[in-house]
Short mmCIF file of C-alpha atoms in Angstrom, two decimals:
data_model
loop_
_atom_site.label_atom_id
_atom_site.label_comp_id
_atom_site.label_asym_id
_atom_site.label_seq_id
_atom_site.Cartn_x
_atom_site.Cartn_y
_atom_site.Cartn_z
CA MET A 1482 86.53 -27.46 84.14
CA SER A 1483 87.35 -23.75 83.77
CA HIS A 1484 85.18 -20.96 84.99
CA SER A 1485 84.00 -19.93 81.50
CA ASP A 1486 83.04 -23.50 80.63
CA ALA A 1487 80.80 -23.70 83.62
CA GLU A 1488 79.24 -20.39 82.69
CA ALA A 1489 78.51 -21.54 79.14
CA HIS A 1490 76.93 -24.63 80.57
CA THR A 1491 74.55 -22.69 82.73
CA LEU A 1492 73.68 -20.34 79.89
CA ARG A 1493 72.92 -23.03 77.33
CA PRO A 1494 71.55 -26.02 79.11
CA SER A 1495 71.75 -29.05 76.86
CA TRP A 1496 69.65 -32.15 77.02
CA ARG A 1497 70.24 -35.53 75.42
CA PRO A 1498 68.10 -38.64 75.63
CA ARG A 1499 69.50 -41.17 78.03
CA PRO A 1500 71.23 -44.00 76.11
CA THR A 1501 69.67 -47.45 76.44
CA ILE A 1502 72.95 -48.83 77.81
CA ARG A 1503 74.10 -46.27 80.35
CA ASN A 1504 77.64 -47.49 80.93
CA PRO A 1505 79.67 -45.98 78.04
CA TRP A 1506 82.37 -48.68 78.24
CA LEU A 1507 79.81 -51.44 77.92
CA ARG A 1508 77.95 -49.57 75.18
CA TRP A 1509 80.99 -49.04 72.95
CA SER A 1510 82.56 -52.43 73.52
CA LEU A 1511 79.28 -54.14 72.61
CA LEU A 1512 78.99 -52.08 69.44
CA ILE A 1513 82.58 -52.75 68.37
CA GLY A 1514 82.25 -56.41 69.32
CA CYS A 1515 79.17 -56.78 67.12
CA GLY A 1516 81.00 -55.13 64.23
CA PHE A 1517 83.92 -57.56 64.50
CA TYR A 1518 81.61 -60.53 64.75
CA ILE A 1519 79.77 -59.60 61.57
CA ILE A 1520 83.06 -59.29 59.67
CA TYR A 1521 84.12 -62.69 60.97
CA ALA A 1522 80.75 -64.26 60.13
CA ILE A 1523 80.84 -62.95 56.56
CA GLY A 1524 84.13 -64.78 56.08
CA ASP A 1525 82.63 -67.94 57.51
CA VAL A 1526 79.66 -68.21 55.09
CA HIS A 1527 82.00 -67.79 52.08
CA LEU A 1528 80.30 -64.66 50.89
CA ASN A 1529 81.58 -64.47 47.38
CA PRO A 1530 80.44 -61.72 45.00
CA GLU A 1531 81.87 -63.52 41.97
CA ARG A 1532 79.75 -66.56 42.59
CA PHE A 1533 76.72 -64.36 43.05
CA ILE A 1534 77.31 -62.54 39.79
CA SER A 1535 77.97 -65.69 37.82
CA GLY A 1536 74.71 -67.11 39.17
CA ILE A 1537 72.60 -64.31 37.75
CA PRO A 1538 72.53 -65.61 34.15
CA ARG A 1539 71.62 -69.08 35.44
CA VAL A 1540 68.67 -67.62 37.33
CA ALA A 1541 67.60 -65.80 34.20
CA GLU A 1542 67.93 -69.01 32.21
CA MET A 1543 65.85 -70.91 34.78
CA LEU A 1544 63.14 -68.27 34.72
CA GLY A 1545 63.18 -68.49 30.94
CA VAL A 1546 62.59 -72.23 31.05
CA MET A 1547 59.88 -71.79 33.66
CA LEU A 1548 57.87 -69.54 31.39
CA PRO A 1549 55.25 -70.17 30.31
CA PRO A 1550 53.98 -72.36 33.18
CA ASP A 1551 52.91 -75.80 32.03
CA PHE A 1552 49.42 -76.69 33.14
CA SER A 1553 49.13 -79.67 30.79
CA ARG A 1554 49.38 -82.22 33.62
CA TRP A 1555 46.57 -80.53 35.54
CA ASP A 1556 45.20 -83.87 36.80
CA LEU A 1557 48.46 -84.57 38.67
CA LEU A 1558 48.47 -81.02 39.95
CA PHE A 1559 44.84 -81.18 41.00
CA SER A 1560 45.16 -84.49 42.86
CA GLY A 1561 48.23 -83.18 44.70
CA ILE A 1562 46.50 -80.01 45.81
CA LEU A 1563 43.42 -81.97 46.83
CA GLU A 1564 45.55 -84.29 48.95
CA SER A 1565 47.14 -81.29 50.67
CA ILE A 1566 43.77 -79.71 51.41
CA GLN A 1567 42.40 -82.96 52.80
CA MET A 1568 45.48 -83.46 54.96
CA ALA A 1569 44.97 -79.97 56.32
CA ILE A 1570 41.27 -80.45 57.04
CA ILE A 1571 41.54 -83.85 58.70
CA SER A 1572 44.54 -82.94 60.81
CA THR A 1573 42.92 -79.67 61.87
CA ALA A 1574 39.73 -81.46 62.89
CA LEU A 1575 41.67 -84.01 64.92
CA GLY A 1576 44.20 -81.53 66.25
CA ILE A 1577 41.77 -78.96 67.61
CA VAL A 1578 39.75 -81.67 69.39
CA LEU A 1579 42.81 -83.39 70.89
CA GLY A 1580 44.20 -79.94 71.69
CA ILE A 1581 41.47 -79.35 74.29
CA PRO A 1582 42.68 -81.94 76.83
CA VAL A 1583 46.23 -80.76 76.17
CA ALA A 1584 45.18 -77.18 76.97
CA VAL A 1585 43.37 -78.24 80.13
CA GLY A 1586 46.39 -80.26 81.25
CA ALA A 1587 48.65 -77.30 80.59
CA SER A 1588 46.62 -74.78 82.60
CA ARG A 1589 48.22 -74.02 85.93
CA ASN A 1590 44.89 -73.06 87.50
CA LEU A 1591 43.18 -76.37 86.66
CA VAL A 1592 45.54 -79.25 87.30
CA PRO A 1593 48.13 -80.24 89.92
CA GLY A 1594 51.80 -79.47 89.33
CA PRO A 1595 53.04 -82.80 87.93
CA VAL A 1596 50.24 -82.98 85.32
CA TYR A 1597 50.96 -79.39 84.35
CA ALA A 1598 54.68 -80.14 83.95
CA LEU A 1599 53.90 -83.19 81.79
CA PHE A 1600 51.65 -81.32 79.37
CA ARG A 1601 53.89 -78.26 79.23
CA GLY A 1602 56.76 -80.60 78.46
CA TYR A 1603 54.83 -82.14 75.57
CA ILE A 1604 53.91 -78.73 74.20
CA GLY A 1605 57.46 -77.47 74.55
CA MET A 1606 58.89 -80.49 72.80
CA VAL A 1607 56.50 -80.42 69.85
CA ARG A 1608 56.76 -76.68 69.40
CA THR A 1609 60.55 -76.72 69.40
CA LEU A 1610 60.62 -79.03 66.39
CA PRO A 1611 59.62 -77.51 63.05
CA GLU A 1612 56.86 -79.41 61.26
CA VAL A 1613 59.29 -80.63 58.62
CA LEU A 1614 61.41 -82.39 61.26
CA ILE A 1615 58.36 -84.06 62.81
CA ALA A 1616 57.34 -85.12 59.31
CA ILE A 1617 60.75 -86.72 58.68
CA PHE A 1618 60.27 -88.68 61.88
CA PHE A 1619 56.81 -89.90 60.92
CA VAL A 1620 57.89 -90.74 57.36
CA LYS A 1621 60.69 -92.90 58.77
CA ALA A 1622 58.30 -94.51 61.24
CA ILE A 1623 55.27 -95.29 59.06
CA GLY A 1624 56.43 -94.74 55.50
CA PHE A 1625 55.83 -92.21 52.71
CA GLY A 1626 52.50 -90.62 52.01
CA ALA A 1627 49.73 -88.39 53.24
CA PHE A 1628 49.20 -90.39 56.42
CA ALA A 1629 52.59 -89.32 57.76
CA GLY A 1630 51.80 -85.73 56.85
CA MET A 1631 48.45 -85.92 58.58
CA LEU A 1632 50.01 -87.27 61.79
CA THR A 1633 52.59 -84.49 61.67
CA LEU A 1634 50.04 -81.73 61.33
CA THR A 1635 47.76 -83.28 63.95
CA THR A 1636 50.60 -83.44 66.46
CA ALA A 1637 51.66 -79.88 65.75
CA SER A 1638 48.05 -78.69 66.01
CA THR A 1639 47.53 -80.22 69.45
CA ALA A 1640 50.57 -78.38 70.77
CA PHE A 1641 49.52 -75.13 69.09
CA VAL A 1642 45.94 -75.22 70.38
CA GLY A 1643 47.15 -76.59 73.71
CA LYS A 1644 49.56 -73.76 74.36
CA LEU A 1645 47.45 -70.84 73.20
CA LEU A 1646 44.20 -72.11 74.70
CA ALA A 1647 45.95 -72.85 78.01
CA GLU A 1648 47.14 -69.25 78.10
CA GLU A 1649 43.55 -68.13 77.61
CA ILE A 1650 42.34 -70.48 80.34
CA GLU A 1651 44.96 -69.16 82.74
CA ALA A 1652 43.75 -65.61 82.09
CA ILE A 1653 40.03 -66.17 82.72
CA ASP A 1654 38.04 -64.30 85.34
CA PRO A 1655 38.38 -66.41 88.52
CA GLY A 1656 35.23 -64.85 90.00
CA GLN A 1657 32.99 -66.62 87.50
CA VAL A 1658 34.68 -69.91 88.25
CA GLU A 1659 34.39 -69.34 91.98
CA ALA A 1660 30.66 -68.73 91.64
CA ILE A 1661 30.15 -71.98 89.74
CA ARG A 1662 32.24 -73.81 92.32
CA ALA A 1663 30.08 -72.30 95.05
CA THR A 1664 26.99 -73.94 93.55
CA GLY A 1665 28.45 -77.34 94.39
CA ALA A 1666 29.55 -78.14 90.83
CA GLY A 1667 32.49 -80.53 90.56
CA TRP A 1668 35.63 -80.12 88.45
CA SER A 1669 34.12 -81.18 85.12
CA LYS A 1670 31.01 -79.06 85.54
CA VAL A 1671 33.12 -76.06 86.46
CA LEU A 1672 35.09 -76.73 83.29
CA ILE A 1673 32.10 -76.72 80.97
CA TYR A 1674 30.00 -74.10 82.75
CA GLY A 1675 32.53 -71.70 84.23
CA ILE A 1676 35.49 -71.94 81.86
CA GLN A 1677 34.29 -73.06 78.44
CA PRO A 1678 32.01 -70.02 77.88
CA GLN A 1679 34.90 -67.71 78.71
CA VAL A 1680 37.37 -69.23 76.24
CA LEU A 1681 35.07 -70.34 73.41
CA PRO A 1682 35.52 -67.34 71.09
CA ARG A 1683 39.29 -67.60 71.39
CA TYR A 1684 39.12 -71.33 70.71
CA ILE A 1685 37.13 -70.84 67.53
CA GLY A 1686 39.60 -68.18 66.39
CA LEU A 1687 42.55 -70.45 67.14
CA SER A 1688 40.99 -73.35 65.27
CA ILE A 1689 40.50 -71.37 62.11
CA TYR A 1690 43.95 -69.87 62.36
CA ARG A 1691 45.41 -73.36 62.77
CA TRP A 1692 43.53 -74.60 59.73
CA ASP A 1693 45.15 -71.83 57.74
CA ILE A 1694 48.61 -72.78 59.09
CA ASN A 1695 47.99 -76.47 58.45
CA PHE A 1696 47.15 -75.77 54.85
CA ARG A 1697 50.36 -73.85 54.27
CA GLU A 1698 52.37 -76.52 56.06
CA SER A 1699 50.74 -79.38 54.14
CA VAL A 1700 52.10 -77.86 50.95
CA ILE A 1701 55.66 -78.06 52.25
CA LEU A 1702 55.57 -81.46 53.93
CA GLY A 1703 55.58 -83.30 50.60
CA ILE A 1704 59.20 -82.27 50.15
CA VAL A 1705 60.21 -84.74 52.86
CA GLY A 1706 57.87 -87.39 51.52
CA ALA A 1707 54.83 -86.75 53.66
CA GLY A 1708 52.31 -86.51 50.84
CA GLY A 1709 50.47 -83.65 49.18
CA ILE A 1710 51.42 -81.23 46.44
CA GLY A 1711 54.89 -80.70 47.91
CA ALA A 1712 55.97 -84.11 46.67
CA THR A 1713 54.84 -83.28 43.15
CA LEU A 1714 56.73 -79.99 43.27
CA TYR A 1715 59.88 -81.66 44.54
CA ASN A 1716 59.78 -84.24 41.78
CA ALA A 1717 59.16 -81.62 39.14
CA PHE A 1718 62.28 -79.70 40.18
CA GLY A 1719 64.23 -82.93 40.43
CA ARG A 1720 63.46 -83.68 36.80
CA TYR A 1721 64.23 -80.10 35.68
CA GLU A 1722 60.56 -79.62 34.72
CA TYR A 1723 60.68 -75.98 35.75
CA ASP A 1724 57.61 -75.01 33.74
CA PHE A 1725 55.51 -77.61 35.53
CA GLY A 1726 57.12 -76.48 38.80
CA LEU A 1727 56.03 -72.91 38.19
CA ALA A 1728 52.48 -74.08 37.47
CA ILE A 1729 52.44 -75.90 40.83
CA LEU A 1730 53.86 -72.85 42.62
CA LEU A 1731 51.24 -70.57 41.10
CA VAL A 1732 48.38 -72.84 42.12
CA MET A 1733 49.86 -73.18 45.62
CA ILE A 1734 50.09 -69.42 46.01
CA VAL A 1735 46.50 -68.95 44.89
CA VAL A 1736 45.16 -71.62 47.24
CA VAL A 1737 47.16 -70.34 50.23
CA LEU A 1738 45.97 -66.81 49.56
CA ILE A 1739 42.37 -68.00 49.42
CA ALA A 1740 42.79 -69.95 52.67
CA GLU A 1741 44.40 -66.99 54.39
CA TRP A 1742 41.75 -64.57 53.18
CA GLY A 1743 38.95 -66.94 54.18
CA SER A 1744 40.32 -67.57 57.66
CA GLY A 1745 40.91 -63.85 58.23
CA GLU A 1746 37.37 -63.12 57.11
CA ILE A 1747 35.83 -65.69 59.47
CA ARG A 1748 38.01 -64.66 62.40
CA SER A 1749 37.16 -60.99 62.00
CA ARG A 1750 33.49 -61.90 62.21
CA ILE A 1751 33.62 -63.83 65.49
CA GLN A 1752 35.64 -61.33 67.52
CA MET B 218 21.66 -74.22 112.20
CA LEU B 219 25.16 -72.86 111.79
CA ARG B 220 27.80 -73.23 114.45
CA ILE B 221 31.38 -72.09 114.05
CA GLU B 222 34.00 -72.92 116.64
CA ASP B 223 37.54 -71.68 116.93
CA LEU B 224 37.78 -70.74 113.24
CA THR B 225 41.29 -69.66 112.30
CA LYS B 226 42.72 -68.95 108.88
CA THR B 227 46.37 -68.22 108.28
CA TYR B 228 47.31 -67.61 104.66
CA PRO B 229 50.55 -68.95 103.27
CA GLY B 230 53.03 -66.24 104.08
CA GLY B 231 51.84 -66.00 107.64
CA ARG B 232 49.08 -63.41 107.48
CA THR B 233 46.33 -64.36 109.93
CA ALA B 234 42.97 -63.43 108.46
CA LEU B 235 40.79 -64.99 111.16
CA ASN B 236 41.71 -65.58 114.75
CA GLN B 237 39.70 -68.21 116.66
CA CYS B 238 36.30 -66.88 115.63
CA ALA B 239 33.18 -68.42 117.09
CA LEU B 240 29.65 -67.79 115.91
CA SER B 241 26.37 -69.57 116.31
CA VAL B 242 23.26 -68.83 114.29
CA GLU B 243 20.33 -70.79 115.66
CA GLN B 244 17.46 -69.31 113.73
CA SER B 245 16.68 -68.03 110.29
CA GLN B 246 17.97 -64.54 110.86
CA VAL B 247 19.87 -62.05 108.79
CA VAL B 248 23.31 -61.58 110.28
CA ALA B 249 25.31 -58.67 108.99
CA VAL B 250 29.06 -59.09 109.28
CA ILE B 251 30.56 -55.62 109.30
CA GLY B 252 34.14 -54.52 109.41
CA PRO B 253 36.72 -52.54 107.46
CA SER B 254 38.37 -53.87 104.32
CA GLY B 255 40.89 -56.54 105.22
CA ALA B 256 39.16 -57.43 108.48
CA GLY B 257 38.63 -60.99 107.27
CA LYS B 258 34.96 -60.79 106.25
CA SER B 259 35.41 -62.46 102.87
CA THR B 260 37.67 -65.13 104.34
CA PHE B 261 35.09 -65.77 107.06
CA LEU B 262 32.30 -66.43 104.54
CA ARG B 263 34.48 -68.51 102.24
CA CYS B 264 35.62 -70.71 105.09
CA ILE B 265 32.01 -71.70 105.67
CA ASN B 266 31.61 -73.21 102.18
CA ARG B 267 35.32 -73.95 102.05
CA LEU B 268 36.13 -71.98 98.95
CA VAL B 269 38.90 -71.01 101.34
CA GLU B 270 40.27 -73.87 103.41
CA PRO B 271 40.25 -73.04 107.14
CA THR B 272 43.53 -73.56 108.96
CA GLN B 273 41.81 -74.65 112.13
CA GLY B 274 38.37 -74.86 113.68
CA ARG B 275 35.07 -76.63 113.27
CA ILE B 276 32.03 -75.61 111.29
CA PHE B 277 28.65 -77.31 111.63
CA LEU B 278 25.71 -76.76 109.30
CA ASN B 279 22.52 -78.47 110.50
CA GLY B 280 24.59 -80.99 112.42
CA THR B 281 27.07 -81.85 109.65
CA GLU B 282 30.67 -81.06 110.38
CA ILE B 283 31.64 -79.29 107.17
CA ASN B 284 35.36 -78.97 107.69
CA ALA B 285 35.73 -82.75 108.05
CA LEU B 286 34.23 -83.61 104.65
CA GLY B 287 36.11 -84.98 101.65
CA ALA B 288 35.97 -83.18 98.30
CA LYS B 289 32.97 -85.14 96.96
CA LYS B 290 30.89 -84.75 100.08
CA MET B 291 31.86 -81.09 100.27
CA CYS B 292 30.39 -80.58 96.79
CA ARG B 293 27.16 -82.19 97.97
CA ILE B 294 26.91 -79.85 100.95
CA ARG B 295 27.92 -76.84 98.88
CA ARG B 296 24.97 -77.32 96.55
CA ARG B 297 22.74 -76.31 99.45
CA MET B 298 24.78 -73.24 100.37
CA GLY B 299 23.84 -70.26 98.25
CA MET B 300 26.46 -67.60 97.68
CA ILE B 301 26.07 -64.06 96.40
CA PHE B 302 29.09 -62.00 95.34
CA GLN B 303 30.19 -58.40 95.25
CA GLU B 304 31.05 -58.47 91.57
CA TYR B 305 28.01 -60.69 90.87
CA ASN B 306 30.32 -63.28 89.28
CA LEU B 307 27.86 -64.22 86.58
CA VAL B 308 29.23 -66.20 83.66
CA GLU B 309 29.27 -63.19 81.38
CA ARG B 310 28.90 -64.93 78.04
CA LEU B 311 25.95 -67.06 79.10
CA THR B 312 22.31 -66.03 79.13
CA VAL B 313 20.41 -64.99 82.23
CA MET B 314 18.56 -68.30 82.18
CA GLU B 315 21.77 -70.34 81.97
CA ASN B 316 23.19 -68.37 84.86
CA VAL B 317 20.12 -68.89 87.01
CA LEU B 318 20.00 -72.59 86.14
CA SER B 319 23.66 -72.95 87.10
CA GLY B 320 22.35 -72.93 90.67
CA ARG B 321 21.15 -76.46 89.91
CA LEU B 322 24.49 -77.71 88.55
CA GLY B 323 25.19 -79.75 91.64
CA PHE B 324 21.98 -81.70 91.12
CA VAL B 325 22.10 -82.56 87.41
CA SER B 326 24.26 -84.95 85.42
CA ILE B 327 27.26 -83.79 83.41
CA PHE B 328 25.36 -84.42 80.15
CA GLN B 329 22.42 -82.35 81.32
CA ALA B 330 24.92 -79.63 82.15
CA ILE B 331 26.69 -79.80 78.77
CA PHE B 332 23.50 -79.70 76.71
CA ARG B 333 21.67 -77.41 79.15
CA ARG B 334 18.89 -79.98 79.47
CA PHE B 335 17.74 -79.06 82.93
CA PRO B 336 14.69 -80.83 84.40
CA GLY B 337 11.36 -79.12 83.78
CA ALA B 338 10.91 -78.41 87.48
CA ASP B 339 14.22 -76.52 87.54
CA VAL B 340 13.25 -74.44 84.52
CA GLU B 341 9.92 -73.67 86.12
CA LEU B 342 11.59 -72.62 89.37
CA ALA B 343 14.06 -70.48 87.42
CA LEU B 344 11.23 -68.64 85.69
CA GLU B 345 9.50 -68.12 89.04
CA MET B 346 12.72 -66.80 90.54
CA LEU B 347 13.23 -64.38 87.67
CA ALA B 348 9.67 -63.15 88.10
CA ARG B 349 10.25 -62.82 91.84
CA VAL B 350 13.32 -60.60 91.40
CA GLY B 351 11.68 -58.59 88.63
CA LEU B 352 13.55 -59.92 85.63
CA SER B 353 10.76 -61.64 83.70
CA GLY B 354 11.43 -61.51 80.00
CA TYR B 355 15.19 -61.37 80.41
CA GLU B 356 15.73 -65.15 80.13
CA ASN B 357 17.61 -64.95 76.86
CA SER B 358 19.58 -61.77 77.47
CA ARG B 359 23.28 -62.27 77.91
CA ALA B 360 24.51 -61.55 81.42
CA ASP B 361 27.02 -58.98 80.18
CA ALA B 362 24.17 -56.93 78.70
CA LEU B 363 22.61 -56.23 82.11
CA SER B 364 23.13 -53.34 84.52
CA GLY B 365 24.74 -53.85 87.92
CA GLY B 366 21.47 -54.09 89.81
CA GLN B 367 20.04 -56.51 87.28
CA ARG B 368 23.13 -58.67 87.45
CA GLN B 369 22.91 -58.87 91.20
CA ARG B 370 19.29 -59.99 90.90
CA VAL B 371 20.46 -62.77 88.61
CA GLY B 372 23.13 -63.61 91.18
CA ILE B 373 20.48 -63.77 93.89
CA SER B 374 18.28 -65.99 91.74
CA ARG B 375 21.19 -68.32 91.08
CA ALA B 376 21.84 -68.68 94.81
CA LEU B 377 18.19 -69.33 95.61
CA MET B 378 17.89 -71.89 92.81
CA GLN B 379 20.02 -74.10 95.02
CA ARG B 380 17.16 -74.22 97.55
CA PRO B 381 19.85 -73.29 100.03
CA GLN B 382 19.94 -74.01 103.73
CA ILE B 383 22.01 -70.89 104.24
CA LEU B 384 22.87 -67.78 102.23
CA LEU B 385 26.43 -66.51 102.21
CA VAL B 386 26.45 -62.99 100.87
CA ASP B 387 29.73 -61.20 100.22
CA GLU B 388 29.50 -57.41 99.90
CA PRO B 389 26.34 -57.58 97.78
CA THR B 390 25.94 -53.84 97.39
CA SER B 391 29.47 -52.47 97.21
CA SER B 392 29.38 -52.16 93.44
CA LEU B 393 25.94 -50.58 93.32
CA ASP B 394 24.57 -47.07 93.64
CA PRO B 395 22.92 -46.26 97.01
CA LYS B 396 19.36 -46.68 95.82
CA THR B 397 19.94 -49.98 94.03
CA ALA B 398 22.01 -51.10 97.02
CA ARG B 399 19.02 -50.61 99.29
CA THR B 400 16.67 -52.49 97.00
CA ILE B 401 19.09 -55.38 96.66
CA MET B 402 19.80 -55.59 100.38
CA SER B 403 16.11 -55.56 101.19
CA LEU B 404 15.45 -58.21 98.55
CA ILE B 405 18.08 -60.51 100.04
CA ALA B 406 16.74 -60.03 103.58
CA GLU B 407 13.22 -60.66 102.38
CA LEU B 408 14.10 -63.82 100.46
CA ALA B 409 16.03 -65.19 103.42
CA ARG B 410 12.98 -64.68 105.62
CA GLU B 411 10.57 -66.14 103.05
CA ASN B 412 12.70 -69.26 102.75
CA GLY B 413 13.26 -69.50 106.48
CA ILE B 414 17.04 -69.67 106.15
CA PRO B 415 19.84 -67.74 107.84
CA ALA B 416 21.80 -65.25 105.76
CA LEU B 417 25.29 -64.03 106.56
CA ILE B 418 25.83 -60.75 104.81
CA ASN B 419 29.25 -59.12 104.64
CA THR B 420 29.08 -55.39 104.29
CA HIS B 421 30.91 -52.29 105.33
CA ASP B 422 27.74 -50.25 105.05
CA VAL B 423 26.67 -49.85 108.66
CA GLY B 424 23.46 -48.07 107.67
CA LEU B 425 22.21 -50.93 105.53
CA ALA B 426 23.40 -53.47 108.09
CA THR B 427 21.48 -51.95 110.99
CA GLU B 428 18.42 -51.49 108.88
CA PHE B 429 18.09 -54.96 107.37
CA ALA B 430 19.84 -57.31 109.78
CA GLN B 431 18.51 -58.74 113.00
CA ARG B 432 21.99 -59.21 114.33
CA ILE B 433 25.32 -57.57 113.74
CA VAL B 434 28.71 -59.19 114.00
CA GLY B 435 31.72 -56.88 113.96
CA LEU B 436 35.05 -58.15 112.63
CA SER B 437 38.28 -56.32 113.19
CA GLU B 438 41.64 -57.74 112.16
CA GLY B 439 40.37 -61.29 112.28
CA ASP B 440 38.66 -61.02 115.66
CA ILE B 441 34.96 -60.88 116.37
CA VAL B 442 34.75 -57.73 118.48
CA PHE B 443 31.00 -57.17 118.41
CA ASP B 444 27.97 -59.49 118.31
CA ASP B 445 24.66 -57.94 119.25
CA PHE B 446 21.37 -56.47 118.09
CA PRO B 447 21.58 -53.59 115.62
CA LYS B 448 20.05 -51.21 118.14
CA ASN B 449 23.03 -51.68 120.43
CA ILE B 450 25.52 -50.42 117.95
CA ASN B 451 26.95 -47.08 118.99
CA ALA B 452 29.96 -44.89 118.54
CA SER B 453 32.16 -46.90 120.86
CA SER B 454 31.32 -50.22 119.20
CA LEU B 455 31.94 -48.68 115.79
CA THR B 456 35.29 -47.48 117.02
CA ARG B 457 36.08 -50.98 118.19
CA ILE B 458 35.22 -52.39 114.76
CA PHE B 459 36.44 -49.75 112.36
CA GLY B 460 38.80 -47.66 114.44
CA GLU B 461 38.69 -44.09 115.64
CA ALA B 462 36.47 -41.67 113.69
CA ASP B 463 33.81 -39.08 114.29
CA TRP B 464 30.88 -41.48 114.46
CA LYS B 465 28.48 -38.73 115.63
CA GLN B 466 27.94 -37.85 111.96
CA MET B 467 26.22 -41.16 111.42
CA GLY B 468 23.47 -40.48 113.95
CA ASP B 469 22.95 -42.40 117.15
CA SER B 470 22.62 -45.86 115.75
CA GLY B 471 24.14 -45.32 112.37
CA HIS B 472 20.66 -45.73 110.96
CA HIS B 473 19.79 -42.78 108.94
CA THR B 474 22.60 -42.01 106.62
CA THR B 475 24.44 -44.33 104.33
CA GLY B 476 22.68 -46.28 101.67
CA ARG B 477 19.50 -44.29 101.84
CA ALA B 478 18.44 -41.85 99.20
CA LEU B 479 17.84 -38.51 100.88
CA ASP B 480 14.33 -38.02 99.66
CA GLU B 481 13.10 -41.41 100.80
CA PRO B 482 10.94 -41.49 103.89
CA LEU B 483 12.55 -43.07 106.92
CA THR B 484 10.91 -46.16 108.18
CA GLU B 485 11.62 -48.49 111.04
CA ASP B 486 9.69 -51.24 109.38
CA THR B 487 12.50 -53.24 107.81
CA GLY B 488 10.10 -55.95 106.85
CA LYS B 489 8.14 -53.92 104.39
CA THR B 490 7.78 -55.33 100.93
CA VAL B 491 10.04 -53.68 98.45
CA SER B 492 8.45 -53.00 95.14
CA LEU B 493 10.96 -53.46 92.39
CA GLU B 494 10.95 -50.71 89.86
CA PRO B 495 10.39 -51.69 86.24
CA ILE B 496 13.74 -52.45 84.75
CA LYS B 497 15.03 -51.05 81.54
CA ALA B 498 17.66 -52.80 79.53
#
């Protein structure tokens, strides 16, 4: 560094934000590496502009056939939607009740280590699998229909409530629990008197949120044969009845929106 | 009544909180346990009802060896040991009445606890307790709607609902303003005397301790370094308990300063009845 350079530096001090990755070698090699990987990946998924362009008229054609939506078989549509809603309600009711023991078992501050590991293992396993995969399993095990869908959603709900409620239980104020313990209350009384009041609002919120999720999921599960409106939709597309398909989609969207709005409304009121 | 022998507590990690402490309380007296933060006061109290498991030592309450009991029997003994906490530790989302009645949890069935169907006698006692501590009419208020002093009164009621054989009181006034602190301390001392039970009160407020206790136990780094009448506390004993400081500022016996509002008349009569001010929500 020459003398004049140093002088310029002292005259005009410059400041730059510190880069997230401080080592320049690491920073640049990561960036270049990512660039190469993306180029490689594009080749791997057969990204083909010609195919994309040739598909556009087909999409337009399909949309043309879809319109106007065909509501003539409304009874089929209605019974499908009803089955989905009932699946959602029953599995939510079962799931949020069975989720309580799961949550208790998965709370580090309530149960001994092995029990905790067991319940966390269950939650981890169920939550790793998407609902559709669980549904495929139940359909294979007990056959097509809403029953398989209901079991799927119930199972998923127990893991959902179990995990999120357990997190709430682990974050409670230990002082309140200590005080109830000091009165000579045993484990179960501490649970209902010292812990339940602290986590109840969260539990109610979770339950409503899960009902909302279950409804959306119940719509999809039919695609793998687990009952509900999804099955009707799948069949409609299979028979190229796009206009009926669009009718089903529209009704699904409306019902999901209503469910989401309703659950948001209720949850905002209990917080 | 209460006899503690050789009580030692070493926490996992090796920190020794209590070092072979011995204490015997043979009459229904108020014993103030004073000492700096970290001296082991809280551990000492919690070893007595075994919210903290002692490492070593024997504890007898009315002839029962507490440290030898199994979990079930410990619960049965604990229902007769009232505890009062620094942060009140009320169940915040429950009503005042539910909190007071929780003192009876050890005596009712799980179904009575779930549906809050406490026996009539318990409800009656709870209402009497609330009247006694000056909280009549607050039965249905939620605990988190009360002020600090009010919450501590609920905490006191909860402990006394247990019809305790001993009161374990952990820093009851540390979260309160000086005036409320005095009222609360005097209320606890008074209730202990009325019920003829001993009370162990942890505090670092020497003024309140000397005023309301009949006996002072000084803890320093896990050792009992002082055990005498309040009048015998002086600068050298305070130094032994808390460490070097200019104790002259506190007055001869540490009586007349902390915890007392300046405009209040001084009185040696610690047994006077404290009138509880009307309480505003």
